[in-house]
Short mmCIF file of C-alpha atoms and ligand atoms in Angstrom, two decimals:
data_model
loop_
_atom_site.label_atom_id
_atom_site.label_comp_id
_atom_site.label_asym_id
_atom_site.label_seq_id
_atom_site.Cartn_x
_atom_site.Cartn_y
_atom_site.Cartn_z
CA MET A 14 -21.48 7.17 -29.74
CA LYS A 15 -19.99 3.86 -30.87
CA SER A 16 -21.75 0.57 -30.25
CA TYR A 17 -20.07 -2.00 -28.02
CA LYS A 18 -20.61 -5.70 -27.47
CA LEU A 19 -18.63 -7.69 -24.91
CA THR A 20 -18.69 -11.46 -25.27
CA TYR A 21 -17.69 -13.36 -22.14
CA PHE A 22 -18.77 -16.20 -19.86
CA ASP A 23 -21.92 -15.80 -17.79
CA PHE A 24 -20.38 -15.29 -14.37
CA ASP A 25 -19.37 -12.27 -12.31
CA GLY A 26 -15.62 -12.81 -12.42
CA GLY A 27 -12.61 -13.57 -14.57
CA ARG A 28 -11.30 -11.33 -17.30
CA GLY A 29 -14.63 -9.95 -18.47
CA GLU A 30 -16.12 -8.67 -15.22
CA PRO A 31 -13.72 -5.70 -14.72
CA VAL A 32 -14.54 -4.50 -18.25
CA ARG A 33 -18.28 -4.68 -17.49
CA ILE A 34 -17.78 -2.64 -14.30
CA ALA A 35 -15.72 -0.06 -16.21
CA PHE A 36 -18.40 0.27 -18.93
CA HIS A 37 -20.99 0.91 -16.24
CA ALA A 38 -18.72 3.45 -14.54
CA ALA A 39 -18.28 5.25 -17.87
CA GLY A 40 -22.05 5.41 -18.31
CA ILE A 41 -21.66 3.68 -21.66
CA GLY A 42 -24.31 1.19 -22.68
CA PHE A 43 -22.99 -2.07 -24.12
CA ASP A 44 -24.35 -5.41 -25.21
CA ASP A 45 -23.39 -7.68 -22.29
CA HIS A 46 -23.23 -10.87 -24.34
CA ARG A 47 -22.90 -13.71 -21.83
CA ILE A 48 -22.24 -17.15 -23.20
CA SER A 49 -22.25 -20.63 -21.68
CA PHE A 50 -19.19 -22.89 -21.86
CA ALA A 51 -21.04 -24.98 -24.45
CA GLU A 52 -21.67 -21.89 -26.61
CA PHE A 53 -18.02 -20.91 -26.20
CA ASN A 54 -16.88 -24.29 -27.49
CA GLU A 55 -19.24 -24.03 -30.45
CA THR A 56 -18.14 -20.53 -31.44
CA ARG A 57 -14.54 -20.14 -30.28
CA ASN A 58 -12.99 -21.08 -33.62
CA ALA A 59 -14.58 -18.01 -35.13
CA MET A 60 -12.76 -15.82 -32.57
CA ARG A 61 -9.34 -14.49 -33.53
CA PHE A 62 -7.38 -16.15 -30.72
CA THR A 63 -10.14 -18.66 -29.84
CA CYS A 64 -10.48 -16.97 -26.43
CA VAL A 65 -12.84 -14.64 -24.61
CA PRO A 66 -13.39 -11.86 -23.71
CA VAL A 67 -13.96 -10.38 -27.14
CA LEU A 68 -15.00 -6.75 -27.46
CA TYR A 69 -16.74 -5.64 -30.64
CA VAL A 70 -16.38 -1.92 -31.29
CA GLU A 71 -19.03 -1.42 -33.97
CA ASP A 72 -18.24 -4.59 -35.94
CA ILE A 73 -14.49 -4.60 -35.22
CA GLU A 74 -13.30 -7.54 -33.10
CA VAL A 75 -10.83 -6.63 -30.33
CA THR A 76 -9.15 -9.10 -27.96
CA GLN A 77 -6.96 -8.90 -24.81
CA SER A 78 -8.74 -8.07 -21.59
CA ASN A 79 -6.17 -5.60 -20.23
CA SER A 80 -6.26 -3.58 -23.46
CA MET A 81 -10.05 -3.43 -23.24
CA LEU A 82 -9.86 -2.45 -19.59
CA ARG A 83 -7.46 0.40 -20.34
CA TYR A 84 -9.63 1.60 -23.23
CA VAL A 85 -12.89 1.58 -21.26
CA GLY A 86 -11.09 2.70 -18.10
CA LYS A 87 -9.89 5.86 -19.86
CA MET A 88 -13.47 6.69 -20.87
CA ALA A 89 -14.59 6.07 -17.28
CA GLY A 90 -11.86 8.25 -15.75
CA LEU A 91 -10.46 5.16 -14.06
CA TYR A 92 -7.03 5.18 -15.70
CA PRO A 93 -4.18 7.46 -14.55
CA GLU A 94 -3.08 10.32 -16.78
CA ASP A 95 0.33 10.50 -15.13
CA ASP A 96 2.76 8.18 -16.95
CA LEU A 97 4.34 6.71 -13.82
CA GLN A 98 0.95 6.03 -12.21
CA ALA A 99 -0.21 4.50 -15.51
CA LEU A 100 2.87 2.25 -15.37
CA TYR A 101 1.91 1.12 -11.84
CA CYS A 102 -1.65 0.48 -13.00
CA ASP A 103 -0.45 -1.55 -16.02
CA GLU A 104 2.05 -3.53 -13.94
CA THR A 105 -0.68 -4.57 -11.54
CA MET A 106 -3.06 -5.62 -14.31
CA SER A 107 -0.33 -7.58 -16.12
CA ALA A 108 0.59 -9.37 -12.89
CA VAL A 109 -3.03 -10.48 -12.46
CA GLU A 110 -2.88 -11.91 -15.98
CA ASP A 111 0.34 -13.78 -15.16
CA LEU A 112 -1.28 -15.31 -12.09
CA MET A 113 -4.32 -16.32 -14.13
CA GLN A 114 -2.08 -18.08 -16.63
CA GLN A 115 -0.61 -20.16 -13.80
CA VAL A 116 -4.08 -21.04 -12.55
CA VAL A 117 -5.20 -22.04 -16.06
CA HIS A 118 -2.47 -24.74 -16.14
CA THR A 119 -4.47 -26.59 -13.46
CA PHE A 120 -7.78 -26.51 -15.37
CA GLY A 121 -8.91 -29.82 -16.81
CA LEU A 122 -7.10 -31.83 -14.13
CA GLU A 123 -9.13 -34.08 -11.84
CA GLY A 124 -8.90 -36.00 -8.57
CA ASP A 125 -5.47 -36.44 -6.99
CA GLU A 126 -3.77 -34.81 -9.95
CA LEU A 127 -5.84 -31.65 -9.49
CA LYS A 128 -5.27 -31.65 -5.72
CA ALA A 129 -1.49 -31.98 -6.13
CA ALA A 130 -1.34 -29.29 -8.82
CA ARG A 131 -3.44 -26.86 -6.78
CA GLU A 132 -1.40 -27.45 -3.60
CA LYS A 133 1.77 -26.77 -5.57
CA LEU A 134 0.15 -23.65 -6.99
CA VAL A 135 -0.89 -22.41 -3.54
CA ASP A 136 2.59 -22.86 -2.07
CA GLY A 137 4.31 -21.57 -5.18
CA TRP A 138 2.94 -19.05 -7.68
CA MET A 139 -0.11 -18.05 -5.67
CA THR A 140 1.93 -17.20 -2.60
CA THR A 141 4.41 -15.31 -4.76
CA PHE A 142 1.71 -13.30 -6.51
CA ILE A 143 -0.39 -12.55 -3.42
CA LYS A 144 2.72 -11.23 -1.63
CA GLY A 145 3.63 -9.33 -4.79
CA PHE A 146 0.20 -7.67 -4.96
CA ASP A 147 0.56 -6.73 -1.30
CA ASP A 148 3.88 -5.12 -2.16
CA LEU A 149 2.35 -3.20 -5.10
CA LEU A 150 -0.49 -2.02 -2.86
CA GLN A 151 1.98 -0.74 -0.24
CA ARG A 152 3.93 1.07 -2.97
CA GLY A 153 0.68 2.76 -4.01
CA GLY A 154 0.22 4.03 -0.45
CA GLY A 155 -1.72 1.08 1.01
CA GLU A 156 -5.24 1.89 -0.21
CA TYR A 157 -5.02 1.83 -4.01
CA PHE A 158 -2.56 0.41 -6.54
CA ALA A 159 -1.99 3.66 -8.43
CA ASP A 160 -2.86 7.35 -8.47
CA ASN A 161 -4.11 7.32 -4.84
CA ARG A 162 -7.62 6.60 -6.10
CA LEU A 163 -9.76 3.93 -7.70
CA THR A 164 -8.38 2.77 -11.04
CA VAL A 165 -9.01 -0.24 -13.25
CA ALA A 166 -6.10 -1.98 -11.50
CA ASP A 167 -8.07 -1.98 -8.23
CA ILE A 168 -11.11 -3.38 -10.01
CA LYS A 169 -9.08 -6.15 -11.64
CA VAL A 170 -7.44 -7.23 -8.37
CA PHE A 171 -10.73 -6.89 -6.47
CA VAL A 172 -12.47 -9.33 -8.84
CA GLN A 173 -9.71 -11.91 -8.41
CA VAL A 174 -9.34 -11.61 -4.63
CA ARG A 175 -13.11 -11.82 -4.20
CA SER A 176 -13.13 -14.97 -6.30
CA LEU A 177 -10.25 -16.56 -4.35
CA ARG A 178 -11.91 -15.77 -1.01
CA ALA A 179 -15.24 -17.13 -2.26
CA GLY A 180 -13.66 -20.53 -2.83
CA THR A 181 -14.18 -20.76 -6.58
CA LEU A 182 -10.96 -22.77 -6.98
CA GLU A 183 -11.06 -26.23 -5.47
CA HIS A 184 -8.13 -26.99 -3.11
CA VAL A 185 -7.26 -23.32 -2.75
CA PRO A 186 -7.97 -22.36 0.90
CA THR A 187 -10.48 -19.51 1.14
CA ASP A 188 -8.36 -17.87 3.85
CA LEU A 189 -5.15 -17.89 1.80
CA VAL A 190 -5.23 -14.15 1.04
CA ASP A 191 -6.28 -13.38 4.64
CA ARG A 192 -3.26 -15.25 5.98
CA LEU A 193 -0.71 -13.89 3.51
CA ALA A 194 -1.85 -10.33 2.94
CA PRO A 195 -4.52 -8.81 5.24
CA ALA A 196 -4.07 -5.47 3.44
CA LEU A 197 -5.35 -7.10 0.25
CA VAL A 198 -8.47 -8.24 2.09
CA ALA A 199 -9.02 -4.69 3.37
CA HIS A 200 -8.52 -3.53 -0.23
CA GLU A 201 -11.10 -6.01 -1.52
CA GLU A 202 -13.62 -4.81 1.06
CA ARG A 203 -12.83 -1.14 0.28
CA ILE A 204 -13.34 -1.62 -3.46
CA ALA A 205 -16.55 -3.62 -2.87
CA ARG A 206 -17.91 -0.56 -0.99
CA ASP A 207 -16.77 1.93 -3.63
CA PRO A 208 -19.75 3.77 -5.20
CA VAL A 209 -18.54 2.80 -8.69
CA VAL A 210 -18.68 -0.88 -7.80
CA THR A 211 -21.85 -0.81 -5.68
CA ALA A 212 -23.67 1.10 -8.43
CA TYR A 213 -22.73 -1.60 -10.93
CA TYR A 214 -24.02 -4.44 -8.76
CA GLU A 215 -27.17 -2.51 -7.87
CA SER A 216 -27.80 -2.16 -11.60
CA ARG A 217 -27.49 -5.94 -11.93
CA ALA A 218 -29.73 -6.78 -8.98
N1 GSH B 17 -4.63 -12.76 -22.99
C1 GSH B 17 -6.05 -13.02 -23.12
C2 GSH B 17 -6.34 -14.39 -22.52
C3 GSH B 17 -7.75 -14.79 -22.80
C4 GSH B 17 -8.09 -16.15 -22.23
O1 GSH B 17 -7.22 -17.02 -22.01
N2 GSH B 17 -9.37 -16.35 -21.98
C5 GSH B 17 -9.88 -17.57 -21.39
C6 GSH B 17 -11.11 -17.30 -20.59
S1 GSH B 17 -10.85 -16.25 -19.22
C7 GSH B 17 -10.24 -18.51 -22.46
O2 GSH B 17 -10.86 -18.12 -23.44
N3 GSH B 17 -9.85 -19.73 -22.27
C8 GSH B 17 -10.21 -20.77 -23.16
C9 GSH B 17 -9.11 -21.72 -23.31
O3 GSH B 17 -7.96 -21.37 -23.04
O4 GSH B 17 -9.43 -22.82 -23.75
C10 GSH B 17 -6.84 -11.91 -22.45
O5 GSH B 17 -6.33 -11.30 -21.50
O6 GSH B 17 -7.96 -11.62 -22.86
#
């Protein structure tokens, strides 16, 4: 068995959390290396792309959260074997990344500038992506994004929708997803109840 260490921020969201859930689902122990923002700033220049998450497989540094999620997801049985379903799964995960990139553009802004940027984001990219995720969910049959079962795509979207509905982004209404895509809310609640996900959070309690 290889040794794994996942370096990411110390919160239950973002790009690192789906990988942690997938590791737990796979029954693979890993060093859950949680760092503060201050530690990140001190150490980021030593990271290949100066970003987290970073996964160390033995002592090999690997970046890119979706690649990690596919790798661990395969070991957990949470990645489709069928090529078309794998394509649907990948499309969904890539779309989450694209949305996150749009959100990142508003980080570091303050006051009126932040408010204006977030309002523009809500009416623009966020609306586009939330409706797009709804569309992808319907294509998957309405309950899951691919393979008619839980995959890493569901876990990735679940983490983001939960975070949006929890109000982690200032000036983004907590009922935005509820208003635009009730099916995505039902999906978030379904995935939160999934034994794979509940087992992970019970292990953290
Ligand atoms: N494509 C990369 C993006 C990684 C990334 O942007 N990570 C964020 C944290 S979620 C980061 O390190 N941001 C620091 C910064 O951009 O200054 C991935 O999917 O892992």
